[in-house]
Coordinates of C-alpha atoms in Angstrom, one line a residue:
M1 CA 78.7 -29.5 -59.7
S2 CA 81.7 -30.9 -57.6
Y3 CA 81.4 -30.9 -53.9
I4 CA 84.0 -30.6 -51.1
K5 CA 84.4 -33.3 -48.5
P6 CA 83.3 -32.1 -45.1
E7 CA 86.8 -32.6 -43.6
D8 CA 88.4 -30.6 -46.4
W9 CA 85.9 -27.6 -46.1
I10 CA 87.3 -24.4 -44.7
P11 CA 85.3 -21.1 -43.9
A12 CA 84.6 -19.0 -47.0
D13 CA 86.4 -15.8 -47.7
G14 CA 89.3 -16.5 -45.2
F15 CA 87.2 -16.2 -42.1
T16 CA 88.5 -17.6 -38.8
L17 CA 85.9 -19.0 -36.6
E18 CA 86.2 -19.2 -32.8
P19 CA 86.2 -22.9 -31.8
A20 CA 82.6 -23.0 -30.6
A21 CA 81.4 -21.3 -33.9
E22 CA 83.5 -24.0 -35.9
I23 CA 81.6 -26.7 -34.0
A24 CA 78.2 -25.0 -34.6
V25 CA 79.0 -24.7 -38.3
R26 CA 79.9 -28.3 -38.7
N27 CA 77.5 -30.1 -36.3
E28 CA 74.8 -32.4 -37.7
M29 CA 72.5 -32.4 -34.8
N30 CA 69.8 -30.1 -33.6
N31 CA 71.4 -27.3 -31.7
L32 CA 70.6 -24.1 -29.8
I33 CA 73.4 -21.5 -30.4
L34 CA 73.7 -19.0 -27.6
A35 CA 75.1 -15.8 -29.4
G36 CA 75.4 -12.6 -27.5
P37 CA 75.6 -9.2 -29.2
G38 CA 78.5 -8.9 -31.7
A39 CA 79.0 -12.7 -31.7
G40 CA 78.6 -12.8 -35.5
K41 CA 75.5 -14.9 -35.7
T42 CA 74.7 -13.7 -39.2
E43 CA 78.2 -14.8 -40.4
L44 CA 77.9 -18.0 -38.4
L45 CA 74.6 -18.9 -40.2
A46 CA 76.1 -17.9 -43.6
Q47 CA 79.2 -20.0 -43.0
R48 CA 77.0 -22.9 -41.9
A49 CA 74.9 -22.5 -45.0
C50 CA 78.0 -22.6 -47.2
F51 CA 79.3 -25.7 -45.3
L52 CA 76.0 -27.6 -45.9
L53 CA 75.7 -26.6 -49.5
Q54 CA 79.3 -26.9 -50.6
T55 CA 79.7 -30.4 -49.0
N56 CA 76.3 -31.5 -50.2
L57 CA 75.2 -32.3 -46.7
C58 CA 72.2 -30.5 -47.7
P59 CA 71.7 -32.7 -50.7
S60 CA 70.5 -31.3 -53.9
P61 CA 67.7 -30.5 -54.7
Q62 CA 66.8 -30.1 -51.0
K63 CA 67.1 -26.6 -49.5
I64 CA 67.9 -24.8 -46.3
L65 CA 65.2 -22.6 -44.8
A66 CA 66.2 -19.7 -42.7
I67 CA 63.6 -17.9 -40.7
S68 CA 64.2 -14.3 -39.2
F69 CA 62.0 -11.9 -37.5
K70 CA 62.7 -8.9 -39.4
T71 CA 62.6 -8.4 -43.2
D72 CA 65.9 -6.6 -43.3
A73 CA 67.6 -9.4 -41.3
A74 CA 66.3 -12.1 -43.7
E75 CA 67.5 -10.1 -46.7
N76 CA 70.9 -9.5 -45.1
L77 CA 71.4 -13.2 -44.5
K78 CA 70.3 -14.1 -48.0
K79 CA 72.9 -11.6 -49.4
R80 CA 75.6 -12.8 -47.1
V81 CA 75.1 -16.4 -48.2
E82 CA 75.2 -15.4 -51.9
L83 CA 78.4 -13.5 -51.3
R84 CA 80.1 -16.5 -49.4
C85 CA 79.1 -19.3 -51.7
G86 CA 77.8 -17.9 -55.1
K87 CA 74.4 -17.6 -56.6
E88 CA 74.1 -21.1 -57.9
L89 CA 74.4 -22.8 -54.5
A90 CA 72.6 -19.9 -52.7
A91 CA 69.6 -20.6 -54.9
R92 CA 68.9 -23.5 -52.5
F93 CA 69.0 -21.1 -49.5
E94 CA 65.6 -19.7 -48.7
S95 CA 65.7 -16.8 -46.2
R96 CA 62.3 -15.6 -45.0
T97 CA 60.5 -13.9 -42.1
F98 CA 58.0 -16.0 -40.1
D99 CA 55.2 -13.9 -41.5
S100 CA 56.3 -14.3 -45.2
F101 CA 56.8 -18.1 -44.6
A102 CA 53.4 -18.5 -43.2
K103 CA 51.9 -16.3 -45.8
Q104 CA 53.5 -18.2 -48.6
L105 CA 52.1 -21.5 -47.3
L106 CA 48.6 -20.0 -47.0
D107 CA 48.7 -18.4 -50.5
R108 CA 50.1 -21.5 -52.1
F109 CA 48.0 -24.1 -50.5
R110 CA 44.8 -22.0 -49.6
L111 CA 42.4 -24.5 -51.2
G112 CA 43.7 -27.2 -48.8
I113 CA 41.9 -25.3 -45.9
P114 CA 38.4 -26.5 -45.1
E115 CA 35.9 -24.1 -46.6
S116 CA 34.7 -22.8 -43.3
Y117 CA 38.1 -21.2 -42.7
R118 CA 39.3 -20.7 -46.2
P119 CA 40.0 -17.0 -47.0
E120 CA 39.4 -15.6 -50.5
K121 CA 42.3 -15.5 -52.9
E122 CA 42.5 -11.7 -52.6
Y123 CA 42.4 -10.7 -48.9
S124 CA 43.3 -7.5 -47.0
L125 CA 45.7 -7.2 -44.1
V126 CA 44.8 -5.5 -40.8
F127 CA 47.3 -4.9 -37.9
T128 CA 45.6 -3.5 -34.8
P129 CA 43.0 -4.4 -32.2
R130 CA 41.2 -1.2 -33.1
E131 CA 40.6 -2.5 -36.7
I132 CA 39.4 -5.8 -35.5
R133 CA 37.0 -4.0 -33.0
D134 CA 35.6 -1.9 -35.8
I135 CA 34.9 -5.0 -37.9
A136 CA 33.4 -7.0 -35.0
T137 CA 31.1 -4.2 -34.0
G138 CA 30.3 -3.2 -37.5
Y139 CA 29.6 -6.5 -39.2
I140 CA 28.4 -9.0 -36.4
K141 CA 24.6 -8.4 -36.8
E142 CA 23.4 -11.4 -34.8
R143 CA 22.2 -10.5 -31.3
H144 CA 23.5 -12.7 -28.4
P145 CA 20.6 -14.0 -26.6
N146 CA 21.8 -13.2 -23.1
R147 CA 24.5 -10.5 -23.7
P148 CA 22.8 -8.0 -26.3
N149 CA 25.3 -5.3 -25.3
W150 CA 28.4 -7.5 -25.6
Q151 CA 30.2 -4.8 -27.6
Y152 CA 30.4 -2.7 -24.4
E153 CA 31.3 -5.5 -22.2
I154 CA 34.3 -7.3 -23.8
N155 CA 37.9 -6.2 -23.8
F156 CA 39.0 -5.9 -27.6
N157 CA 42.6 -6.5 -26.8
I158 CA 41.7 -9.8 -25.3
L159 CA 39.6 -10.5 -28.4
Y160 CA 42.5 -9.7 -30.7
K161 CA 44.8 -11.8 -28.6
R162 CA 42.3 -14.8 -28.7
L163 CA 41.7 -14.4 -32.4
S164 CA 45.3 -15.4 -32.9
E165 CA 45.7 -18.0 -30.2
E166 CA 42.5 -20.1 -30.3
N167 CA 43.0 -23.4 -32.0
L168 CA 41.0 -24.1 -35.1
P169 CA 38.3 -25.1 -35.5
I170 CA 36.6 -22.8 -32.8
F171 CA 33.5 -23.9 -31.1
E172 CA 31.1 -21.9 -28.9
D173 CA 31.2 -22.2 -25.1
G174 CA 27.9 -21.1 -23.7
Q175 CA 29.7 -19.6 -20.7
D176 CA 32.2 -17.6 -22.8
I177 CA 31.1 -14.6 -24.7
Y178 CA 34.4 -14.3 -26.4
S179 CA 34.0 -17.8 -28.1
W180 CA 30.5 -16.6 -29.4
V181 CA 32.1 -13.5 -30.9
L182 CA 35.1 -15.4 -32.3
V183 CA 33.0 -18.0 -34.2
R184 CA 31.2 -15.2 -36.0
L185 CA 34.3 -13.0 -36.4
W186 CA 36.4 -15.7 -38.1
D187 CA 33.6 -16.4 -40.5
I188 CA 33.3 -12.6 -41.4
L189 CA 37.0 -12.1 -41.7
V190 CA 37.9 -15.1 -43.8
H191 CA 34.9 -14.9 -46.1
G192 CA 34.2 -11.2 -46.2
T193 CA 30.7 -9.8 -46.1
G194 CA 29.0 -6.8 -47.7
K195 CA 31.6 -4.2 -48.5
L196 CA 34.3 -6.0 -46.4
Q197 CA 36.5 -8.3 -48.3
S198 CA 38.3 -11.2 -46.9
T199 CA 40.5 -9.7 -44.2
L200 CA 43.3 -11.4 -42.1
T201 CA 46.0 -10.5 -39.5
F202 CA 49.5 -11.9 -39.6
P203 CA 48.9 -14.1 -36.5
M204 CA 45.7 -15.4 -38.2
I205 CA 47.8 -16.3 -41.2
S206 CA 50.2 -18.3 -39.0
K207 CA 47.2 -20.0 -37.4
L208 CA 45.6 -20.8 -40.7
A209 CA 49.0 -22.2 -42.0
D210 CA 49.3 -24.4 -39.0
Y211 CA 45.7 -25.6 -39.4
L212 CA 46.3 -26.2 -43.1
L213 CA 49.2 -28.6 -42.3
Q214 CA 47.3 -30.4 -39.6
V215 CA 44.5 -31.3 -42.0
N216 CA 46.8 -32.0 -44.9
P217 CA 49.7 -34.4 -43.8
L218 CA 50.8 -34.7 -47.4
I219 CA 51.7 -30.9 -47.6
K220 CA 53.5 -31.2 -44.3
R221 CA 55.5 -34.2 -45.6
A222 CA 56.3 -32.3 -48.8
L223 CA 57.8 -29.5 -46.6
Q224 CA 59.8 -32.0 -44.6
L225 CA 61.2 -33.5 -47.9
T226 CA 62.1 -30.0 -49.2
Y227 CA 64.0 -28.6 -46.2
S228 CA 66.9 -30.8 -45.0
H229 CA 68.0 -28.0 -42.6
V230 CA 66.3 -25.1 -40.9
F231 CA 67.8 -22.0 -39.2
L232 CA 65.7 -20.1 -36.7
D233 CA 67.2 -16.6 -36.0
E234 CA 66.5 -14.4 -32.9
F235 CA 65.0 -17.4 -31.3
Q236 CA 64.5 -15.8 -27.9
D237 CA 61.7 -13.7 -29.6
T238 CA 59.7 -16.7 -30.9
T239 CA 56.0 -16.4 -30.2
Y240 CA 53.8 -19.4 -29.3
L241 CA 52.2 -19.3 -32.8
Q242 CA 55.4 -19.3 -34.6
Y243 CA 56.9 -22.1 -32.5
E244 CA 53.8 -24.2 -32.9
L245 CA 54.1 -23.9 -36.8
V246 CA 57.7 -25.0 -36.6
K247 CA 56.8 -28.0 -34.4
T248 CA 53.9 -29.0 -36.5
I249 CA 56.2 -29.2 -39.6
F250 CA 59.5 -30.4 -38.3
Q251 CA 59.3 -32.1 -34.8
G252 CA 60.1 -35.6 -34.9
T253 CA 61.6 -35.6 -38.5
S254 CA 65.0 -35.9 -39.9
T255 CA 65.2 -32.2 -40.7
I256 CA 68.1 -30.6 -38.7
L257 CA 67.3 -27.4 -36.8
T258 CA 69.7 -24.7 -35.7
S259 CA 68.3 -22.0 -33.4
V260 CA 70.3 -18.9 -32.6
G261 CA 69.5 -16.5 -29.8
D262 CA 70.4 -14.6 -26.7
D263 CA 68.2 -14.7 -23.6
K264 CA 69.7 -11.3 -22.6
Q265 CA 68.0 -9.7 -25.6
R266 CA 64.5 -11.1 -24.9
I267 CA 62.5 -8.0 -25.5
M268 CA 59.4 -9.1 -27.3
G269 CA 57.4 -10.5 -24.4
W270 CA 54.7 -7.8 -25.1
A271 CA 54.3 -9.3 -28.6
G272 CA 53.8 -12.8 -27.2
A273 CA 57.3 -14.2 -27.1
L274 CA 57.7 -17.5 -25.2
P275 CA 59.3 -16.9 -21.8
D276 CA 61.1 -20.2 -22.0
S277 CA 61.7 -20.9 -25.7
F278 CA 65.2 -22.1 -25.2
E279 CA 64.3 -24.9 -22.8
Q280 CA 61.3 -25.8 -24.9
F281 CA 63.3 -26.1 -28.0
K282 CA 66.0 -28.2 -26.3
R283 CA 63.3 -30.5 -24.9
D284 CA 61.1 -30.8 -28.0
F285 CA 63.9 -31.3 -30.4
N286 CA 66.5 -33.1 -28.2
A287 CA 68.8 -30.3 -29.0
G288 CA 72.4 -29.7 -27.7
Q289 CA 73.7 -26.2 -26.7
I290 CA 76.7 -24.3 -28.0
E291 CA 77.7 -20.9 -26.6
L292 CA 79.7 -18.2 -28.6
T293 CA 81.7 -16.0 -26.2
Q294 CA 83.5 -13.5 -28.5
N295 CA 82.1 -10.0 -29.2
H296 CA 83.3 -8.7 -32.5
R297 CA 81.3 -5.4 -32.4
S298 CA 82.1 -3.5 -29.2
A299 CA 85.1 -1.8 -27.7
P300 CA 86.6 -3.3 -24.5
R301 CA 85.1 -0.6 -22.2
L302 CA 81.6 -1.2 -23.5
I303 CA 82.0 -5.0 -23.3
E304 CA 82.9 -4.6 -19.6
I305 CA 79.7 -2.7 -18.9
Q306 CA 77.7 -5.3 -20.9
N307 CA 79.2 -8.1 -18.8
V308 CA 78.2 -6.3 -15.6
L309 CA 74.5 -6.0 -16.9
A310 CA 74.5 -9.5 -18.3
K311 CA 75.2 -11.0 -14.8
I312 CA 72.2 -9.1 -13.4
I313 CA 69.9 -10.4 -16.1
N314 CA 71.2 -14.0 -15.9
Q315 CA 73.7 -14.7 -13.0
N316 CA 74.9 -17.7 -15.0
A317 CA 75.8 -15.5 -18.1
T318 CA 79.3 -16.1 -19.5
D319 CA 81.5 -13.0 -19.8
A320 CA 81.8 -11.9 -23.4
R321 CA 85.5 -11.7 -24.6
V322 CA 87.0 -8.8 -26.6
S323 CA 87.7 -9.6 -30.3
N324 CA 91.3 -8.9 -31.5
Q325 CA 90.0 -6.3 -33.9
H326 CA 89.2 -4.0 -31.0
S327 CA 92.3 -4.5 -28.9
D328 CA 93.6 -1.1 -29.7
Q329 CA 90.4 0.7 -28.7
K330 CA 89.1 1.7 -25.4
G331 CA 85.5 2.8 -25.9
L332 CA 83.5 5.4 -24.0
C333 CA 80.1 5.3 -22.1
Q334 CA 78.7 8.2 -20.2
V335 CA 75.4 9.5 -18.6
W336 CA 74.5 13.1 -19.5
N337 CA 72.2 15.0 -17.1
F338 CA 70.3 18.1 -18.3
H339 CA 67.9 20.6 -16.9
T340 CA 65.5 20.5 -19.9
Y341 CA 64.9 18.6 -23.1
L342 CA 65.8 21.7 -25.0
D343 CA 69.3 21.9 -23.3
E344 CA 69.6 18.2 -24.2
A345 CA 68.7 18.8 -27.8
T346 CA 71.3 21.5 -28.1
F347 CA 74.1 19.6 -26.5
V348 CA 73.3 16.3 -28.4
A349 CA 73.1 18.0 -31.7
T350 CA 76.3 20.0 -31.2
S351 CA 78.2 16.9 -30.1
I352 CA 76.9 15.1 -33.2
A353 CA 77.9 17.9 -35.5
S354 CA 81.4 18.1 -33.9
R355 CA 82.0 14.3 -34.4
I356 CA 80.8 14.5 -38.1
Q357 CA 83.0 17.5 -38.9
Q358 CA 86.1 16.7 -36.9
E359 CA 86.3 13.0 -37.1
N360 CA 84.9 12.4 -40.6
I361 CA 82.2 10.1 -39.3
S362 CA 79.0 9.5 -41.4
P363 CA 75.6 10.5 -40.0
R364 CA 74.6 6.9 -40.7
D365 CA 77.2 5.6 -38.2
I366 CA 75.4 7.5 -35.4
C367 CA 72.0 6.3 -34.0
I368 CA 69.6 8.0 -31.6
L369 CA 67.5 5.4 -29.6
V370 CA 64.5 5.9 -27.4
K371 CA 62.4 3.5 -25.4
Q372 CA 59.1 4.8 -26.9
Q373 CA 57.3 7.8 -28.6
E374 CA 60.4 8.4 -30.9
Q375 CA 58.5 11.2 -32.8
I376 CA 58.1 13.2 -29.5
Y377 CA 61.4 12.3 -27.8
G378 CA 63.4 13.0 -30.9
N379 CA 61.5 16.1 -32.2
A380 CA 63.7 18.8 -30.5
V381 CA 67.0 17.0 -31.5
I382 CA 65.8 16.6 -35.1
N383 CA 65.0 20.4 -35.2
E384 CA 68.3 21.3 -33.6
L385 CA 70.3 19.1 -36.0
E386 CA 68.4 20.5 -39.0
R387 CA 69.6 24.0 -37.8
L388 CA 73.1 22.7 -38.0
G389 CA 72.6 21.3 -41.5
I390 CA 72.3 17.6 -40.4
H391 CA 69.4 15.5 -41.4
A392 CA 67.8 13.0 -38.9
R393 CA 64.7 10.9 -39.4
I394 CA 62.3 8.6 -37.7
E395 CA 63.6 5.3 -39.2
K396 CA 60.6 2.9 -38.7
E397 CA 58.8 4.8 -41.5
Y398 CA 61.5 3.5 -43.9
Q399 CA 63.1 0.4 -42.3
D400 CA 60.8 -2.4 -43.5
L401 CA 60.0 -0.6 -46.8
I402 CA 63.5 -0.4 -48.0
S403 CA 64.2 -4.1 -47.5
E404 CA 61.2 -5.1 -49.7
E405 CA 62.3 -6.7 -53.0
C406 CA 59.8 -4.7 -55.1
V407 CA 61.1 -1.5 -53.7
Q408 CA 64.8 -2.5 -54.2
L409 CA 63.8 -3.2 -57.9
I410 CA 62.3 0.3 -58.3
I411 CA 65.5 1.8 -56.8
D412 CA 67.7 -0.1 -59.2
F413 CA 65.7 1.0 -62.3
I414 CA 65.9 4.5 -61.1
R415 CA 69.6 4.4 -60.5
L416 CA 70.1 3.0 -64.0
A417 CA 68.1 5.8 -65.5
T418 CA 70.2 8.3 -63.7
G419 CA 73.5 6.7 -64.2
E420 CA 74.3 6.3 -60.5
K421 CA 76.0 2.9 -59.4
T422 CA 75.1 1.6 -62.8
H423 CA 77.1 -1.6 -62.7
D424 CA 75.7 -3.1 -59.4
S425 CA 72.1 -2.1 -60.4
W426 CA 72.6 -3.5 -64.0
V427 CA 73.7 -6.9 -62.6
R428 CA 70.8 -7.1 -60.1
V429 CA 68.1 -6.1 -62.6
S430 CA 69.7 -8.4 -65.2
E431 CA 69.7 -11.3 -62.8
V432 CA 66.1 -10.8 -62.0
L433 CA 65.1 -10.7 -65.7
I434 CA 67.2 -13.8 -66.5
F435 CA 65.6 -15.7 -63.6
V436 CA 62.0 -14.7 -64.0
N437 CA 62.2 -15.5 -67.7
G438 CA 64.0 -18.9 -67.2
Y439 CA 66.9 -18.1 -69.4
D440 CA 69.9 -20.4 -69.4
L441 CA 73.2 -18.4 -69.1
E442 CA 75.1 -21.0 -71.3
H443 CA 72.6 -21.6 -74.0
D444 CA 70.2 -18.6 -74.3
H445 CA 72.8 -16.0 -75.4
I446 CA 70.6 -14.5 -78.1
K447 CA 67.5 -14.2 -75.8
I448 CA 69.7 -12.6 -73.1
L449 CA 71.2 -10.1 -75.6
N450 CA 67.6 -9.2 -76.7
M451 CA 66.6 -8.9 -73.1
E452 CA 69.5 -6.5 -72.4
S453 CA 68.6 -4.4 -75.5
N454 CA 65.0 -4.2 -74.3
L455 CA 66.2 -3.1 -70.9
S456 CA 68.4 -0.5 -72.4
D457 CA 65.4 0.9 -74.3
H458 CA 63.2 0.9 -71.2
I459 CA 66.0 2.7 -69.2
Q460 CA 66.1 5.4 -71.9
K461 CA 62.3 5.8 -71.7
L462 CA 62.5 5.9 -67.9
K463 CA 65.3 8.6 -68.1
I464 CA 63.0 10.9 -70.1
E465 CA 60.0 10.3 -67.7
L466 CA 62.3 11.1 -64.7
Q467 CA 63.4 14.4 -66.3
Q468 CA 59.8 15.4 -67.2
L469 CA 58.4 15.1 -63.7
P470 CA 56.5 18.2 -62.6
N471 CA 57.2 20.0 -59.4
D472 CA 53.5 20.0 -58.4
E473 CA 53.1 17.3 -55.5
D474 CA 50.0 15.6 -56.8
L475 CA 51.1 15.5 -60.5
C476 CA 54.6 14.4 -59.4
K477 CA 53.2 11.6 -57.3
Q478 CA 51.0 10.5 -60.2
G479 CA 54.0 10.6 -62.5
I480 CA 56.2 8.4 -60.3
S481 CA 53.3 6.0 -59.8
E482 CA 53.0 5.6 -63.6
M483 CA 56.7 5.2 -63.8
V484 CA 56.6 2.4 -61.2
K485 CA 53.8 0.6 -63.0
G486 CA 55.9 0.8 -66.1
I487 CA 58.8 -0.9 -64.4
F488 CA 56.6 -3.8 -63.0
N489 CA 54.9 -4.2 -66.4
F490 CA 58.3 -4.4 -68.1
V491 CA 59.6 -7.1 -65.8
G492 CA 56.1 -8.8 -65.7
L493 CA 53.9 -8.4 -62.7
K494 CA 52.9 -12.2 -62.7
K495 CA 56.6 -13.1 -62.9
I496 CA 57.4 -10.8 -60.0
F497 CA 54.6 -12.6 -58.0
R498 CA 56.0 -16.0 -58.9
L499 CA 59.5 -14.9 -57.7
H500 CA 58.1 -13.4 -54.5
P501 CA 54.9 -15.2 -53.6
K502 CA 54.3 -13.0 -50.6
Y503 CA 53.1 -10.3 -53.2
A504 CA 50.7 -12.5 -55.0
S505 CA 47.7 -12.4 -52.7
G506 CA 46.0 -9.7 -50.8
S507 CA 46.8 -6.0 -50.7
Y508 CA 50.4 -6.2 -49.4
F509 CA 52.0 -5.5 -52.7
K510 CA 49.7 -2.5 -53.4
Q511 CA 50.3 -1.1 -49.9
T512 CA 54.1 -1.5 -50.2
T513 CA 54.4 0.2 -53.6
T514 CA 52.0 3.0 -52.8
E515 CA 54.0 3.8 -49.6
A516 CA 57.2 3.7 -51.7
V517 CA 55.8 6.1 -54.4
K518 CA 54.7 8.5 -51.5
K519 CA 58.1 8.6 -50.0
L520 CA 60.0 8.9 -53.3
T521 CA 57.8 11.8 -54.2
I522 CA 58.7 13.6 -50.9
A523 CA 62.4 12.9 -51.5
Y524 CA 62.4 14.1 -55.0
L525 CA 60.5 17.3 -54.4
K526 CA 62.9 18.0 -51.6
H527 CA 66.1 17.8 -53.9
L528 CA 64.8 17.9 -57.5
D529 CA 67.8 15.6 -58.2
W530 CA 67.3 11.8 -58.3
N531 CA 70.8 10.8 -57.1
S532 CA 70.2 12.9 -54.0
S533 CA 66.6 11.8 -53.7
I534 CA 67.6 8.1 -53.7
S535 CA 70.3 8.7 -51.1
D536 CA 67.8 10.5 -49.0
F537 CA 65.2 7.7 -49.4
L538 CA 67.7 5.2 -48.3
G539 CA 68.8 7.3 -45.4
L540 CA 72.5 7.4 -46.4
F541 CA 72.9 10.9 -45.1
S542 CA 70.5 10.8 -42.2
I543 CA 70.9 10.0 -38.6
P544 CA 68.4 7.2 -37.7
I545 CA 66.1 7.7 -34.8
M546 CA 64.4 4.5 -33.6
T547 CA 63.1 2.5 -30.6
I548 CA 65.2 -0.2 -29.0
H549 CA 62.8 -2.8 -30.5
K550 CA 63.6 -1.5 -34.1
S551 CA 67.3 -1.5 -33.4
K552 CA 67.6 -5.3 -32.9
G553 CA 70.3 -6.8 -35.0
L554 CA 71.8 -3.3 -36.0
E555 CA 75.1 -1.8 -35.0
Y556 CA 76.5 1.8 -34.9
D557 CA 79.8 3.5 -34.2
T558 CA 77.9 5.8 -31.7
V559 CA 74.6 5.3 -29.9
I560 CA 72.9 8.1 -28.0
F561 CA 69.9 6.9 -25.8
L562 CA 67.5 9.8 -25.1
G563 CA 65.5 9.6 -21.9
L564 CA 66.9 7.2 -19.3
E565 CA 63.9 8.1 -17.1
D566 CA 60.9 6.7 -15.2
D567 CA 58.4 7.9 -17.8
A568 CA 60.1 6.1 -20.6
F569 CA 60.3 3.0 -18.6
W570 CA 56.9 3.4 -17.1
S571 CA 56.3 -0.3 -16.6
F572 CA 59.8 -1.0 -15.1
N573 CA 58.4 -2.3 -11.8
T574 CA 56.1 -4.8 -13.4
Q575 CA 58.4 -6.0 -16.2
K576 CA 61.9 -5.4 -14.8
L577 CA 63.6 -8.3 -16.6
E578 CA 62.3 -7.3 -20.0
D579 CA 63.3 -3.7 -19.4
M580 CA 66.7 -4.7 -18.3
C581 CA 67.0 -6.7 -21.5
A582 CA 65.9 -3.6 -23.5
F583 CA 68.6 -1.5 -21.8
F584 CA 71.1 -4.3 -22.6
V585 CA 70.1 -4.2 -26.3
A586 CA 70.5 -0.4 -26.4
L587 CA 73.9 -0.6 -24.9
S588 CA 75.1 -3.4 -27.1
R589 CA 74.2 -1.6 -30.4
A590 CA 77.3 0.6 -30.0
K591 CA 80.8 -0.2 -31.4
K592 CA 82.8 2.6 -29.8
Q593 CA 80.7 5.0 -27.8
C594 CA 77.3 4.9 -26.0
F595 CA 75.8 7.8 -24.2
F596 CA 72.6 7.9 -22.0
T597 CA 70.7 11.2 -21.4
F598 CA 68.5 12.3 -18.5
S599 CA 66.4 15.5 -18.6
A600 CA 64.7 16.9 -15.5
S601 CA 61.8 18.0 -17.7
R602 CA 60.7 16.3 -20.9
E603 CA 58.0 16.6 -23.5
T604 CA 55.9 13.4 -23.4
S605 CA 52.5 12.1 -24.5
R606 CA 49.9 10.7 -22.2
F607 CA 46.6 9.6 -23.5
G608 CA 47.2 11.6 -26.7
D609 CA 48.0 14.8 -24.7
V610 CA 51.6 16.2 -25.4
Q611 CA 52.9 18.1 -22.4
I612 CA 56.1 19.0 -20.6
R613 CA 56.5 16.8 -17.4
A614 CA 59.0 16.7 -14.6
Q615 CA 61.2 13.6 -14.9
S616 CA 62.7 11.3 -12.3
N617 CA 64.8 8.1 -12.2
N618 CA 63.6 6.7 -8.9
S619 CA 61.8 3.6 -10.5
I620 CA 64.7 2.7 -12.7
S621 CA 67.4 3.3 -10.0
T622 CA 68.4 -0.3 -10.6
L623 CA 69.7 0.7 -14.1
Y624 CA 71.6 3.7 -12.6
Q625 CA 73.1 1.5 -9.9
L626 CA 74.4 -1.0 -12.4
L627 CA 76.0 1.9 -14.5
Q628 CA 77.6 3.1 -11.3
N629 CA 78.8 -0.5 -10.6
A630 CA 80.5 -0.5 -13.9
N631 CA 82.1 2.9 -13.1
V632 CA 80.2 4.8 -15.9
E633 CA 80.9 8.5 -15.6
V634 CA 77.9 10.8 -15.0
L635 CA 78.1 14.4 -16.3
D636 CA 75.8 17.4 -15.3
V637 CA 75.8 19.3 -18.5
S638 CA 74.9 23.0 -18.5
V639 CA 74.2 24.4 -21.8
V640 CA 75.0 28.2 -22.3

């Protein structure tokens, strides 16, 4: 392979980078990149990867490790790098989530963990304090000598938090009941007992990966030699555990780190995000700071409002500048006031239907955001849209699932069997088969031809299976499940696990594919046509409804935020900064239009009881004041 001299390199695909981005792409020091909404951070990281790979500043066979928070963000960045510099170079670009990176380390080097903390090869995953509570109370049989009723005395949310944060190994402190429980709980969870198999949470996996590297310096050294550069995306949301793992591996080494983040979008404090991650990173890694100021996403009017809010969140915030591509647009932001949530649903649904019909906009370009309880806040709007022939759905049930590689493989096989988008799906499936079988494109022509012939035969078999699916729900689900097993057996289950190590251990692969089969069954029985079913499954014709937290990193032509009310922001007075950041994230998802709604009465859930409650906006008057300061129009909407 011939490489480009660094001074001769130009951005891939004719992109023009703003001066600060050009510096960030080429810099060979540890850097913190401040990138506000629409700054093009995914493109910046993709161009930086191209620069490092095409100039061999990431020298072969070393790799670049990119760590994102969300699966879809990691997948999006991986595809962008492939698009910009080709598959051969992109093979040395590893894009993962924090969870999958830690899990891969644990699964690959599990035997390097001391036996007292070594989980079994097959382990289950649990995700909530309630699950941990049930395990602790159900399986710790030993009685505490002084606290025989400890189950009724401790806070299980605190136990769950300490399970993730306590440094290993854990020792008992006679004065601390939690340490007594933790010693026994760790033993039960990692080794299993009775009917309980080895069971972990993702924070425990991060903790075990960190412990593994501390007791095995040779593994840590191997990682340092493998990755010459590391990208850390959405760095403002980095948790203590995640940051400790990065420090354990890369602090004080020659590996060059690039962190990208925006303190105005720090909304994961509830999940343990470090409050001062930027300052810590600059201090721990002697990192410089580069700030991007262009906003390539939003229309000028929306950027004006974002700049007003940014100054309240951080008085030193630099004003974002309008990109040239939006110079001919104005943009629109309004607050809509309603008497009832039913009036709101009618008006919102009618407005959406009008835009779709009159402006030829796709449902997928409109997003409905809520602060919480999306199923309840969005229910009336979903029903009203359905009445108008427009589908909307709660996106969190699909968002992570669709980005899973094993699910994408299933979709491509089904598309091949139905003749939809055959070329792209054929290329992707063929590339997977060539890669997992280790075929050489230049020398293994006969083997590849045979492979393609076998693939064609399997597609024909799959086509018949799809046509013969019964309409009965249980039988249909069973048929799709068998079809999916057939796809994985054809590719080779062990080969898939080698390609994607996160599926190799535990029950994650089974949980993922089971959920995919369930949702594919629902989609098929709804349409009885696979082309429409796949489009439905992927949400191509649905308006997504999601929380602000789930919308991070996404963008839409139009954003409608339901419920700018005290009940939605119930903790505003105790976490004002974080809620202001959440408001900023909601506003900054929009390209052209952003609307906020207020209803004087709202259906909400309190302690599991759904009821209609009067709403106010007294506690969040600060948010209304800043909208007023930005001259945002407030409309009192009466629905006839």
